[in-house]
PDB file of C-alpha atoms and ligand atoms in Angstrom:
ATOM      1  CA  MET A 160      90.454 122.056 106.955  1.00  0.00           C
ATOM      2  CA  PRO A 161      93.323 119.819 106.865  1.00  0.00           C
ATOM      3  CA  LYS A 162      92.051 115.671 106.459  1.00  0.00           C
ATOM      4  CA  ASP A 163      93.591 114.450 109.317  1.00  0.00           C
ATOM      5  CA  LYS A 164      91.625 116.600 111.757  1.00  0.00           C
ATOM      6  CA  LEU A 165      88.958 116.279 110.060  1.00  0.00           C
ATOM      7  CA  MET A 166      89.174 112.447 110.422  1.00  0.00           C
ATOM      8  CA  LYS A 167      90.000 112.994 114.130  1.00  0.00           C
ATOM      9  CA  LYS A 168      87.421 115.159 114.963  1.00  0.00           C
ATOM     10  CA  LEU A 169      85.105 112.382 113.258  1.00  0.00           C
ATOM     11  CA  GLU A 170      86.804 108.952 114.796  1.00  0.00           C
ATOM     12  CA  GLU A 171      86.086 111.228 118.312  1.00  0.00           C
ATOM     13  CA  LYS A 172      82.289 111.793 117.422  1.00  0.00           C
ATOM     14  CA  ILE A 173      81.973 107.894 116.457  1.00  0.00           C
ATOM     15  CA  ARG A 174      83.390 107.024 120.079  1.00  0.00           C
ATOM     16  CA  ASN A 175      81.096 108.796 122.049  1.00  0.00           C
ATOM     17  CA  CYS A 176      78.187 107.951 119.428  1.00  0.00           C
ATOM     18  CA  ARG A 177      75.053 107.071 121.074  1.00  0.00           C
ATOM     19  CA  ARG A 178      72.787 107.023 118.066  1.00  0.00           C
ATOM     20  CA  CYS A 179      71.758 104.114 118.599  1.00  0.00           C
ATOM     21  CA  PRO A 180      71.669 101.171 121.420  1.00  0.00           C
ATOM     22  CA  LEU A 181      74.604  99.639 120.343  1.00  0.00           C
ATOM     23  CA  GLY A 182      76.527 102.741 122.045  1.00  0.00           C
ATOM     24  CA  GLN A 183      75.259 101.197 124.899  1.00  0.00           C
ATOM     25  CA  LEU A 184      76.877  98.056 124.788  1.00  0.00           C
ATOM     26  CA  ARG A 185      80.337  98.536 123.795  1.00  0.00           C
ATOM     27  CA  ILE A 186      83.801  98.148 125.338  1.00  0.00           C
ATOM     28  CA  ASN A 187      85.066 100.677 122.470  1.00  0.00           C
ATOM     29  CA  ALA A 188      83.257 101.927 119.348  1.00  0.00           C
ATOM     30  CA  VAL A 189      85.796 101.040 116.064  1.00  0.00           C
ATOM     31  CA  PRO A 190      85.618 104.037 113.556  1.00  0.00           C
ATOM     32  CA  GLY A 191      88.629 102.408 111.163  1.00  0.00           C
ATOM     33  CA  SER A 192      92.337 102.530 110.783  1.00  0.00           C
ATOM     34  CA  GLY A 193      94.987 103.463 108.823  1.00  0.00           C
ATOM     35  CA  SER A 194      96.291 106.031 106.232  1.00  0.00           C
ATOM     36  CA  TYR A 195      93.609 108.925 105.603  1.00  0.00           C
ATOM     37  CA  ASP A 196      95.296 109.257 102.257  1.00  0.00           C
ATOM     38  CA  ALA A 197      94.786 105.776 101.490  1.00  0.00           C
ATOM     39  CA  GLU A 198      93.600 105.038  97.683  1.00  0.00           C
ATOM     40  CA  ILE A 199      92.145 102.357  98.850  1.00  0.00           C
ATOM     41  CA  MET A 200      89.305 101.811 101.650  1.00  0.00           C
ATOM     42  CA  PHE A 201      88.079  98.250 102.854  1.00  0.00           C
ATOM     43  CA  VAL A 202      84.562  98.184 104.040  1.00  0.00           C
ATOM     44  CA  GLY A 203      83.785  95.426 106.518  1.00  0.00           C
ATOM     45  CA  GLU A 204      80.514  94.843 108.528  1.00  0.00           C
ATOM     46  CA  ALA A 205      80.782  95.204 112.083  1.00  0.00           C
ATOM     47  CA  PRO A 206      83.063  95.197 114.883  1.00  0.00           C
ATOM     48  CA  GLY A 207      83.467  91.634 116.552  1.00  0.00           C
ATOM     49  CA  TYR A 208      84.555  90.338 120.052  1.00  0.00           C
ATOM     50  CA  TRP A 209      88.019  90.995 119.642  1.00  0.00           C
ATOM     51  CA  GLU A 210      87.109  94.679 117.548  1.00  0.00           C
ATOM     52  CA  ASP A 211      85.353  95.835 120.401  1.00  0.00           C
ATOM     53  CA  GLN A 212      87.754  95.018 122.859  1.00  0.00           C
ATOM     54  CA  LYS A 213      90.444  96.666 121.299  1.00  0.00           C
ATOM     55  CA  GLY A 214      88.947  99.581 119.861  1.00  0.00           C
ATOM     56  CA  LEU A 215      90.484  98.436 116.032  1.00  0.00           C
ATOM     57  CA  PRO A 216      89.304  96.741 112.960  1.00  0.00           C
ATOM     58  CA  PHE A 217      89.774  93.114 111.582  1.00  0.00           C
ATOM     59  CA  VAL A 218      91.983  92.142 114.765  1.00  0.00           C
ATOM     60  CA  GLY A 219      90.416  88.813 115.130  1.00  0.00           C
ATOM     61  CA  ARG A 220      90.721  86.004 112.944  1.00  0.00           C
ATOM     62  CA  ALA A 221      88.769  87.317 110.280  1.00  0.00           C
ATOM     63  CA  GLY A 222      91.704  90.232 110.218  1.00  0.00           C
ATOM     64  CA  LYS A 223      94.587  87.636 109.949  1.00  0.00           C
ATOM     65  CA  VAL A 224      93.413  86.479 106.861  1.00  0.00           C
ATOM     66  CA  LEU A 225      92.740  90.086 105.543  1.00  0.00           C
ATOM     67  CA  ASP A 226      96.358  90.685 106.755  1.00  0.00           C
ATOM     68  CA  GLU A 227      97.754  87.809 104.707  1.00  0.00           C
ATOM     69  CA  LEU A 228      95.525  89.171 101.803  1.00  0.00           C
ATOM     70  CA  LEU A 229      97.084  92.766 101.906  1.00  0.00           C
ATOM     71  CA  GLU A 230     100.594  91.250 102.631  1.00  0.00           C
ATOM     72  CA  GLY A 231     100.130  89.273  98.904  1.00  0.00           C
ATOM     73  CA  ILE A 232     100.014  92.078  96.856  1.00  0.00           C
ATOM     74  CA  GLY A 233     102.333  94.145  98.649  1.00  0.00           C
ATOM     75  CA  LEU A 234     100.665  96.254 101.087  1.00  0.00           C
ATOM     76  CA  SER A 235     100.210  96.430 104.734  1.00  0.00           C
ATOM     77  CA  ARG A 236      97.480  98.171 106.899  1.00  0.00           C
ATOM     78  CA  GLU A 237      99.048 101.307 106.708  1.00  0.00           C
ATOM     79  CA  ASP A 238      98.620 101.716 102.827  1.00  0.00           C
ATOM     80  CA  VAL A 239      95.229 101.173 103.094  1.00  0.00           C
ATOM     81  CA  TYR A 240      92.074 102.657 105.040  1.00  0.00           C
ATOM     82  CA  ILE A 241      89.792  99.834 106.982  1.00  0.00           C
ATOM     83  CA  THR A 242      86.515 100.261 108.528  1.00  0.00           C
ATOM     84  CA  ASN A 243      83.090  98.874 108.929  1.00  0.00           C
ATOM     85  CA  ILE A 244      79.252  99.894 108.125  1.00  0.00           C
ATOM     86  CA  VAL A 245      78.145  99.967 111.240  1.00  0.00           C
ATOM     87  CA  LYS A 246      80.958 100.731 114.377  1.00  0.00           C
ATOM     88  CA  CYS A 247      79.771  99.262 117.177  1.00  0.00           C
ATOM     89  CA  ARG A 248      79.397  95.404 117.743  1.00  0.00           C
ATOM     90  CA  PRO A 249      76.550  93.621 117.390  1.00  0.00           C
ATOM     91  CA  PRO A 250      75.766  91.753 120.632  1.00  0.00           C
ATOM     92  CA  GLY A 251      76.682  87.691 120.027  1.00  0.00           C
ATOM     93  CA  ASN A 252      78.427  89.335 116.658  1.00  0.00           C
ATOM     94  CA  ARG A 253      74.813  88.966 115.106  1.00  0.00           C
ATOM     95  CA  ASP A 254      73.847  90.691 111.856  1.00  0.00           C
ATOM     96  CA  PRO A 255      73.392  94.738 112.273  1.00  0.00           C
ATOM     97  CA  THR A 256      69.830  95.710 111.763  1.00  0.00           C
ATOM     98  CA  GLU A 257      68.850  98.120 109.236  1.00  0.00           C
ATOM     99  CA  GLU A 258      67.887 100.345 111.767  1.00  0.00           C
ATOM    100  CA  GLU A 259      71.668 100.167 113.321  1.00  0.00           C
ATOM    101  CA  ILE A 260      72.797 100.510 109.716  1.00  0.00           C
ATOM    102  CA  LYS A 261      70.556 103.866 108.879  1.00  0.00           C
ATOM    103  CA  ALA A 262      71.987 105.191 112.234  1.00  0.00           C
ATOM    104  CA  CYS A 263      75.575 104.668 111.475  1.00  0.00           C
ATOM    105  CA  SER A 264      76.129 105.077 108.048  1.00  0.00           C
ATOM    106  CA  PRO A 265      76.452 108.548 107.459  1.00  0.00           C
ATOM    107  CA  TYR A 266      79.706 107.861 109.160  1.00  0.00           C
ATOM    108  CA  LEU A 267      80.755 105.828 106.749  1.00  0.00           C
ATOM    109  CA  ASP A 268      79.595 108.254 104.219  1.00  0.00           C
ATOM    110  CA  ARG A 269      81.796 110.747 105.526  1.00  0.00           C
ATOM    111  CA  GLN A 270      84.724 109.185 105.803  1.00  0.00           C
ATOM    112  CA  ILE A 271      84.876 108.032 102.315  1.00  0.00           C
ATOM    113  CA  ASP A 272      83.785 111.793 101.738  1.00  0.00           C
ATOM    114  CA  ILE A 273      87.011 112.707 103.870  1.00  0.00           C
ATOM    115  CA  ILE A 274      89.505 110.061 102.164  1.00  0.00           C
ATOM    116  CA  ARG A 275      88.332 110.169  98.590  1.00  0.00           C
ATOM    117  CA  PRO A 276      89.533 106.744  97.682  1.00  0.00           C
ATOM    118  CA  ARG A 277      90.345 105.726  94.527  1.00  0.00           C
ATOM    119  CA  VAL A 278      88.990 102.637  94.903  1.00  0.00           C
ATOM    120  CA  ILE A 279      86.545 100.785  97.338  1.00  0.00           C
ATOM    121  CA  VAL A 280      86.285  97.041  98.714  1.00  0.00           C
ATOM    122  CA  PRO A 281      83.120  96.087 100.487  1.00  0.00           C
ATOM    123  CA  LEU A 282      84.318  92.631 102.351  1.00  0.00           C
ATOM    124  CA  GLY A 283      81.174  90.525 102.235  1.00  0.00           C
ATOM    125  CA  ARG A 284      77.718  90.828 100.863  1.00  0.00           C
ATOM    126  CA  HIS A 285      76.167  93.181 103.772  1.00  0.00           C
ATOM    127  CA  SER A 286      78.744  95.950 102.969  1.00  0.00           C
ATOM    128  CA  MET A 287      78.388  95.169  99.017  1.00  0.00           C
ATOM    129  CA  GLY A 288      74.761  95.719  98.956  1.00  0.00           C
ATOM    130  CA  TYR A 289      75.107  99.010 100.945  1.00  0.00           C
ATOM    131  CA  ILE A 290      77.810 100.321  99.146  1.00  0.00           C
ATOM    132  CA  LEU A 291      76.717  99.468  95.869  1.00  0.00           C
ATOM    133  CA  ARG A 292      73.148 100.862  96.839  1.00  0.00           C
ATOM    134  CA  LYS A 293      74.680 104.300  98.062  1.00  0.00           C
ATOM    135  CA  PHE A 294      76.155 104.453  94.295  1.00  0.00           C
ATOM    136  CA  GLY A 295      73.062 103.798  92.573  1.00  0.00           C
ATOM    137  CA  PHE A 296      73.712 100.040  91.776  1.00  0.00           C
ATOM    138  CA  GLU A 297      71.563  97.173  92.195  1.00  0.00           C
ATOM    139  CA  PRO A 298      73.289  94.341  94.310  1.00  0.00           C
ATOM    140  CA  GLU A 299      73.342  91.007  93.295  1.00  0.00           C
ATOM    141  CA  PRO A 300      74.533  87.829  94.959  1.00  0.00           C
ATOM    142  CA  ILE A 301      78.217  87.562  96.263  1.00  0.00           C
ATOM    143  CA  SER A 302      79.162  84.799  94.297  1.00  0.00           C
ATOM    144  CA  LYS A 303      78.194  86.447  91.471  1.00  0.00           C
ATOM    145  CA  ILE A 304      79.891  89.975  91.360  1.00  0.00           C
ATOM    146  CA  HIS A 305      82.720  89.496  93.668  1.00  0.00           C
ATOM    147  CA  GLY A 306      85.700  90.515  91.332  1.00  0.00           C
ATOM    148  CA  LYS A 307      83.639  92.606  89.295  1.00  0.00           C
ATOM    149  CA  VAL A 308      84.283  96.299  88.743  1.00  0.00           C
ATOM    150  CA  PHE A 309      82.103  99.115  89.140  1.00  0.00           C
ATOM    151  CA  GLU A 310      82.628 102.585  88.290  1.00  0.00           C
ATOM    152  CA  THR A 311      81.210 105.632  89.030  1.00  0.00           C
ATOM    153  CA  GLY A 312      81.738 109.498  89.412  1.00  0.00           C
ATOM    154  CA  THR A 313      81.299 111.349  92.481  1.00  0.00           C
ATOM    155  CA  LEU A 314      81.967 115.352  93.218  1.00  0.00           C
ATOM    156  CA  PHE A 315      85.846 114.113  94.491  1.00  0.00           C
ATOM    157  CA  GLY A 316      86.276 111.969  90.815  1.00  0.00           C
ATOM    158  CA  ARG A 317      86.028 108.347  89.621  1.00  0.00           C
ATOM    159  CA  ILE A 318      85.305 105.460  92.092  1.00  0.00           C
ATOM    160  CA  LEU A 319      85.979 102.138  91.443  1.00  0.00           C
ATOM    161  CA  ILE A 320      84.018  99.420  93.426  1.00  0.00           C
ATOM    162  CA  MET A 321      85.292  96.068  93.744  1.00  0.00           C
ATOM    163  CA  PRO A 322      83.622  93.577  96.043  1.00  0.00           C
ATOM    164  CA  VAL A 323      84.897  90.641  97.501  1.00  0.00           C
ATOM    165  CA  TYR A 324      84.332  87.833  99.641  1.00  0.00           C
ATOM    166  CA  HIS A 325      84.093  88.523 103.664  1.00  0.00           C
ATOM    167  CA  PRO A 326      87.747  87.219 104.876  1.00  0.00           C
ATOM    168  CA  ALA A 327      86.013  85.244 107.225  1.00  0.00           C
ATOM    169  CA  VAL A 328      84.585  82.881 104.765  1.00  0.00           C
ATOM    170  CA  ALA A 329      88.195  81.908 104.401  1.00  0.00           C
ATOM    171  CA  LEU A 330      88.175  80.435 107.437  1.00  0.00           C
ATOM    172  CA  TYR A 331      85.898  77.768 106.943  1.00  0.00           C
ATOM    173  CA  ARG A 332      85.802  77.331 102.893  1.00  0.00           C
ATOM    174  CA  PRO A 333      89.294  77.317 101.269  1.00  0.00           C
ATOM    175  CA  ALA A 334      88.100  77.550  97.859  1.00  0.00           C
ATOM    176  CA  LEU A 335      86.219  81.086  98.517  1.00  0.00           C
ATOM    177  CA  LYS A 336      90.072  81.513 100.219  1.00  0.00           C
ATOM    178  CA  GLU A 337      91.396  80.814  96.345  1.00  0.00           C
ATOM    179  CA  GLU A 338      88.954  83.391  95.341  1.00  0.00           C
ATOM    180  CA  LEU A 339      89.850  86.016  97.394  1.00  0.00           C
ATOM    181  CA  GLN A 340      93.412  85.717  96.541  1.00  0.00           C
ATOM    182  CA  LYS A 341      92.218  85.912  93.128  1.00  0.00           C
ATOM    183  CA  ASP A 342      89.918  89.231  93.763  1.00  0.00           C
ATOM    184  CA  PHE A 343      93.323  90.571  95.543  1.00  0.00           C
ATOM    185  CA  GLN A 344      95.357  89.873  92.141  1.00  0.00           C
ATOM    186  CA  ARG A 345      92.603  91.876  90.082  1.00  0.00           C
ATOM    187  CA  LEU A 346      92.481  94.728  93.045  1.00  0.00           C
ATOM    188  CA  LYS A 347      96.999  94.831  92.569  1.00  0.00           C
ATOM    189  CA  ASN A 348      96.023  95.227  88.852  1.00  0.00           C
ATOM    190  CA  LEU A 349      93.659  97.791  89.394  1.00  0.00           C
ATOM    191  CA  LEU A 350      95.870  99.922  91.442  1.00  0.00           C
ATOM    192  CA  LYS A 351      98.046 100.134  88.468  1.00  0.00           C
ATOM    193  CA  MET A 352      95.460 101.658  86.077  1.00  0.00           C
TER     194      MET A 352
HETATM  195  N1  URA B 423      84.688  91.451 110.755  1.00  0.00           N
HETATM  196  C1  URA B 423      83.702  92.427 110.216  1.00  0.00           C
HETATM  197  O1  URA B 423      82.949  92.743 108.926  1.00  0.00           O
HETATM  198  N2  URA B 423      84.782  93.802 110.658  1.00  0.00           N
HETATM  199  C2  URA B 423      85.686  93.607 111.621  1.00  0.00           C
HETATM  200  O2  URA B 423      86.125  94.616 112.081  1.00  0.00           O
HETATM  201  C3  URA B 423      85.890  92.168 111.651  1.00  0.00           C
HETATM  202  C4  URA B 423      85.171  91.106 111.815  1.00  0.00           C
END
């Protein structure tokens, strides 16, 4: 089946999902957005207030930072795929629980299998933890490994993983915004390889 059909079917499934209690609380599930042929996939943590309202990822303040970072390396949202580990908003924007991640992460696994990105960029430590473990790496503090590249083989070829700070940190810590900008430059170079 073509990629777009598979993804549309999966997104529909996510929009109707009741695998965990977050499904009862949401206004909208947030499957993800962008190109199904993207070379880069960004993975955040979970939708917040505005994402829940709109059904789209990273449309609040952190999303503006992400847009800026993408623009800084000549990319737009249409060039990449953006999603989260957990597809429905945890109440009060709390961290998702282990159970919620366990219930929801098969959707992310499937999105990776369908899109087959060349580079996965986990946004923030929760996403970094999930993605690194999934591919057999031991997570370390994000302050230590942001911007580092992990290489792994999959059934569909090589994947590079480069964790970065969550864009929301740039809102209250300017020094980390600089780190994010530097890491995005590394990402730009990675795409040329
Ligand atoms: N933070 C996230 O991790 N994901 C979103 O979609 C928005 C904010």
